[in-house]
Each structure stands twice: as structure tokens, then as C-alpha cells.
Amino acid sequence: MKKQVHSIEVRNAALNRLAERGVTVEDIAEIVYLMQSPYHPGLTMEPCIESVKAVLEKREMQHAILVGIELDTLAEKGLLSEPLQSIIATDEGLFGCDETLALGSVFGYGSIAVTTFGHLDKHKVGVIKKLDTKSSEGRVHTFLDDLVASVAANASSRMAHRMRDEQEAELERSEGEALKTELRVEDEGKGTEQAG
């Protein structure tokens, strides 16, 4: 029987591979902050970091990161067969498998994540721009730039939904308090009428 890989091992491997490639949770959280701060003026980096960490706990995201970074690394070493080697090494414009892998990890976070991913893929925000820039150092980030966009889009969508939930819960609390006050005033008014 084949050995089952423990989820902690997969998680740690994905996080280590990101770190080895020069991508930190904070780098991704900065993108999330840029995406969400226009809608939430008091936003700080802390919930952005928390949201990125939560997305990176998802097994599907971890698997995509491991596959994508492995292909980038093999292309750097020239270990892929042609024509795939040249396609990935040069980030061929018509090659869409990098976006497809990353996009597959976005669907679980809803339409906000999908549209945010499209925006990030087009505009190359933050560390994504650095990864997308073809360097003379021989580094290949054909998959990684899209995977970072996927994590950031998911974390951004997660935050948007959670912040709406928090706003609605606060509104319900406020409305509940107002209703209690209104009922108390009515009850006090009735007590006065009965006493008179």
C-alpha cells in the first residue's frame, strides 16, 4: 500500500516552496490590502495576513502551488522536454496552463475571487509584477506569478465576504438595541397610563 502524505507535510512543503522562491505571506497580504482598502478605509494589514494564511491552509491551493513551482523549477534547470521546456521557460504568451491551474483554485471563493484574479493577472500588482518580469538571472516564474494572484484573489474575496458578514451582524445588533429601547419606552408609557 502506498504511503498517504499527511496534510501538515503538504502544507509545510507549499509554504517552504513559496519562501524558497522569495514570496512571503506579507507580500501577498500587501496585494490583498491594495484590493480591499478602497472598500474598507480603516483596514490594517493584520486581517489581510490572516486571510492569506487561511487561504494557504486549503489543500487545493497547496497542491496547485506545489505543481506550479515544480514546473517552474524544472524549466529553470532545463529538465522539461521540448517544446514544453521553451514554452514554460519563456512564459509563452499563448500558453494558458499557468492561468488555468491558478484559476482552478479560485472558483471556491466565488465571483469576487474570479474577477479579482483577472484584474491581478492583467495588471500585475505588487510581488506579482516582480515575478512576472523576465529576469536575466534565469529564474522562471511562469506558474508562480499566477499562483500568487490566485492566493491574493482568494484572500481578498474571503475578506470581502467576512467584512460584509461583520457589518450585517453589527447592523442587526444595533437594530436589536434600538428595538429594545423602543419597547422599553412603550412599556414605561403604558405603566404611566395605568397609574393615572
Short mmCIF file of C-alpha atoms in Angstrom, two decimals:
data_model
loop_
_atom_site.label_atom_id
_atom_site.label_comp_id
_atom_site.label_asym_id
_atom_site.label_seq_id
_atom_site.Cartn_x
_atom_site.Cartn_y
_atom_site.Cartn_z
CA MET A 1 0.00 0.00 0.00
CA LYS A 2 1.27 3.46 -0.89
CA LYS A 3 2.05 5.89 1.92
CA GLN A 4 -0.55 8.61 2.39
CA VAL A 5 1.01 12.05 2.59
CA HIS A 6 -0.08 13.88 5.74
CA SER A 7 -1.75 17.25 5.23
CA ILE A 8 0.78 19.00 7.51
CA GLU A 9 3.60 17.76 5.28
CA VAL A 10 1.82 19.13 2.19
CA ARG A 11 1.13 22.48 3.89
CA ASN A 12 4.71 22.87 5.07
CA ALA A 13 6.08 21.92 1.65
CA ALA A 14 3.89 24.52 -0.09
CA LEU A 15 4.88 27.26 2.36
CA ASN A 16 8.56 26.32 2.09
CA ARG A 17 8.44 26.36 -1.70
CA LEU A 18 6.90 29.85 -1.68
CA ALA A 19 9.62 31.05 0.71
CA GLU A 20 12.36 29.45 -1.41
CA ARG A 21 11.02 31.37 -4.41
CA GLY A 22 11.11 34.63 -2.46
CA VAL A 23 7.38 35.03 -1.77
CA THR A 24 6.18 35.78 1.76
CA VAL A 25 2.72 35.82 3.29
CA GLU A 26 3.24 39.55 3.83
CA ASP A 27 3.97 40.08 0.11
CA ILE A 28 0.63 38.52 -0.77
CA ALA A 29 -1.16 40.33 2.07
CA GLU A 30 0.02 43.66 0.63
CA ILE A 31 -1.86 42.84 -2.57
CA VAL A 32 -4.96 41.94 -0.55
CA TYR A 33 -4.66 45.26 1.28
CA LEU A 34 -4.47 47.14 -2.04
CA MET A 35 -7.56 45.31 -3.30
CA GLN A 36 -9.69 45.77 -0.16
CA SER A 37 -8.62 49.11 1.37
CA PRO A 38 -10.71 51.23 -1.05
CA TYR A 39 -13.82 49.49 0.32
CA HIS A 40 -12.73 49.43 3.98
CA PRO A 41 -10.91 52.68 4.88
CA GLY A 42 -9.87 51.52 8.36
CA LEU A 43 -8.33 48.29 7.09
CA THR A 44 -4.97 47.22 8.51
CA MET A 45 -2.50 44.58 7.34
CA GLU A 46 -3.33 42.17 10.16
CA PRO A 47 -6.63 40.84 8.76
CA CYS A 48 -5.05 40.69 5.29
CA ILE A 49 -2.27 38.47 6.62
CA GLU A 50 -4.80 36.33 8.47
CA SER A 51 -6.84 35.89 5.30
CA VAL A 52 -3.79 34.89 3.22
CA LYS A 53 -2.81 32.33 5.87
CA ALA A 54 -6.35 30.90 5.83
CA VAL A 55 -6.27 30.51 2.03
CA LEU A 56 -2.87 28.83 2.23
CA GLU A 57 -4.40 26.25 4.58
CA LYS A 58 -6.59 24.96 1.73
CA ARG A 59 -5.28 21.68 0.34
CA GLU A 60 -6.27 22.52 -3.24
CA MET A 61 -4.23 25.72 -3.08
CA GLN A 62 -1.25 23.86 -1.63
CA HIS A 63 -1.39 21.27 -4.41
CA ALA A 64 -1.54 23.95 -7.10
CA ILE A 65 1.46 25.74 -5.55
CA LEU A 66 3.50 22.53 -5.42
CA VAL A 67 2.71 21.59 -9.04
CA GLY A 68 3.28 25.07 -10.44
CA ILE A 69 6.53 25.76 -8.61
CA GLU A 70 7.82 22.30 -9.55
CA LEU A 71 7.24 23.03 -13.24
CA ASP A 72 8.91 26.45 -12.92
CA THR A 73 11.91 24.89 -11.19
CA LEU A 74 12.27 22.11 -13.75
CA ALA A 75 12.13 24.69 -16.54
CA GLU A 76 14.89 26.70 -14.82
CA LYS A 77 17.05 23.59 -14.79
CA GLY A 78 16.22 22.76 -18.41
CA LEU A 79 14.74 19.40 -17.40
CA LEU A 80 11.48 19.52 -19.36
CA SER A 81 11.12 18.03 -22.81
CA GLU A 82 10.73 20.28 -25.84
CA PRO A 83 8.68 22.16 -26.81
CA LEU A 84 7.33 22.42 -23.21
CA GLN A 85 10.76 23.47 -21.93
CA SER A 86 10.87 26.52 -24.20
CA ILE A 87 7.20 27.37 -23.69
CA ILE A 88 7.47 27.49 -19.89
CA ALA A 89 10.97 28.96 -19.78
CA THR A 90 9.90 31.91 -21.95
CA ASP A 91 6.38 32.20 -20.48
CA GLU A 92 4.96 31.90 -23.98
CA GLY A 93 2.07 34.33 -24.45
CA LEU A 94 -0.38 31.74 -25.78
CA PHE A 95 0.41 29.21 -23.04
CA GLY A 96 -2.59 29.27 -20.71
CA CYS A 97 -1.96 26.30 -18.44
CA ASP A 98 -0.42 28.55 -15.80
CA GLU A 99 -3.60 30.64 -15.59
CA THR A 100 -5.75 27.50 -15.78
CA LEU A 101 -4.01 25.91 -12.78
CA ALA A 102 -4.28 29.13 -10.76
CA LEU A 103 -7.87 29.82 -11.81
CA GLY A 104 -8.93 26.33 -10.77
CA SER A 105 -8.00 27.28 -7.21
CA VAL A 106 -10.06 30.49 -7.38
CA PHE A 107 -13.51 29.06 -8.08
CA GLY A 108 -14.12 28.02 -4.47
CA TYR A 109 -14.09 31.65 -3.33
CA GLY A 110 -16.83 32.94 -5.63
CA SER A 111 -17.18 35.51 -8.37
CA ILE A 112 -15.30 38.22 -6.46
CA ALA A 113 -12.22 35.97 -6.43
CA VAL A 114 -12.58 35.22 -10.14
CA THR A 115 -12.83 38.88 -11.16
CA THR A 116 -10.04 39.88 -8.76
CA PHE A 117 -7.81 37.16 -10.23
CA GLY A 118 -8.48 38.54 -13.72
CA HIS A 119 -7.57 42.03 -12.54
CA LEU A 120 -4.35 40.85 -10.89
CA ASP A 121 -3.39 38.73 -13.89
CA LYS A 122 -3.81 41.74 -16.18
CA HIS A 123 -2.34 44.50 -14.00
CA LYS A 124 0.44 42.56 -12.19
CA VAL A 125 0.16 44.20 -8.77
CA GLY A 126 2.87 44.07 -6.08
CA VAL A 127 5.08 40.99 -5.95
CA ILE A 128 3.22 39.58 -8.97
CA LYS A 129 4.86 42.26 -11.14
CA LYS A 130 8.29 41.33 -9.78
CA LEU A 131 7.66 37.64 -10.51
CA ASP A 132 6.23 38.31 -13.97
CA THR A 133 9.22 40.38 -15.06
CA LYS A 134 11.53 38.17 -17.05
CA SER A 135 14.90 38.35 -15.34
CA SER A 136 18.40 37.78 -16.62
CA GLU A 137 19.10 35.55 -13.62
CA GLY A 138 17.49 32.60 -15.36
CA ARG A 139 14.59 32.42 -12.90
CA VAL A 140 11.28 31.07 -14.23
CA HIS A 141 8.03 32.14 -12.56
CA THR A 142 5.59 31.23 -15.31
CA PHE A 143 3.28 29.48 -12.84
CA LEU A 144 4.22 31.27 -9.63
CA ASP A 145 3.03 34.76 -10.62
CA ASP A 146 -0.44 33.36 -11.38
CA LEU A 147 -0.50 31.25 -8.22
CA VAL A 148 0.30 34.31 -6.10
CA ALA A 149 -2.52 36.15 -7.89
CA SER A 150 -4.80 33.22 -7.04
CA VAL A 151 -3.93 33.29 -3.33
CA ALA A 152 -4.35 37.08 -3.22
CA ALA A 153 -7.68 36.95 -5.08
CA ASN A 154 -8.99 34.23 -2.76
CA ALA A 155 -7.86 36.07 0.36
CA SER A 156 -9.39 39.30 -0.94
CA SER A 157 -12.72 37.62 -1.68
CA ARG A 158 -12.68 35.89 1.70
CA MET A 159 -12.16 39.25 3.40
CA ALA A 160 -14.88 40.97 1.40
CA HIS A 161 -17.43 38.33 2.41
CA ARG A 162 -16.34 38.30 6.06
CA MET A 163 -16.39 42.08 6.35
CA ARG A 164 -19.92 42.16 4.90
CA ASP A 165 -20.96 39.50 7.44
CA GLU A 166 -19.46 41.60 10.25
CA GLN A 167 -21.24 44.75 9.00
CA GLU A 168 -24.57 42.92 8.84
CA ALA A 169 -24.08 41.43 12.32
CA GLU A 170 -23.30 44.91 13.69
CA LEU A 171 -26.39 46.31 11.98
CA GLU A 172 -28.53 43.54 13.48
CA ARG A 173 -27.09 44.27 16.93
CA SER A 174 -27.80 47.99 16.50
CA GLU A 175 -31.33 47.35 15.27
CA GLY A 176 -31.89 44.91 18.16
CA GLU A 177 -30.75 47.51 20.70
CA ALA A 178 -32.97 50.16 19.08
CA LEU A 179 -35.95 47.80 19.21
CA LYS A 180 -35.30 47.01 22.89
CA THR A 181 -35.14 50.73 23.67
CA GLU A 182 -38.35 51.34 21.73
CA LEU A 183 -40.15 48.53 23.58
CA ARG A 184 -38.87 49.77 26.94
CA VAL A 185 -40.16 53.28 26.19
CA GLU A 186 -43.56 51.83 25.19
CA ASP A 187 -43.72 49.73 28.35
CA GLU A 188 -42.84 52.72 30.52
CA GLY A 189 -45.55 54.74 28.76
CA LYS A 190 -48.13 52.03 29.44
CA GLY A 191 -47.15 51.92 33.11
CA THR A 192 -47.73 55.66 33.37
CA GLU A 193 -51.16 55.36 31.74
CA GLN A 194 -52.22 52.59 34.13
CA ALA A 195 -51.03 54.54 37.18
CA GLY A 196 -53.08 57.60 36.13
#
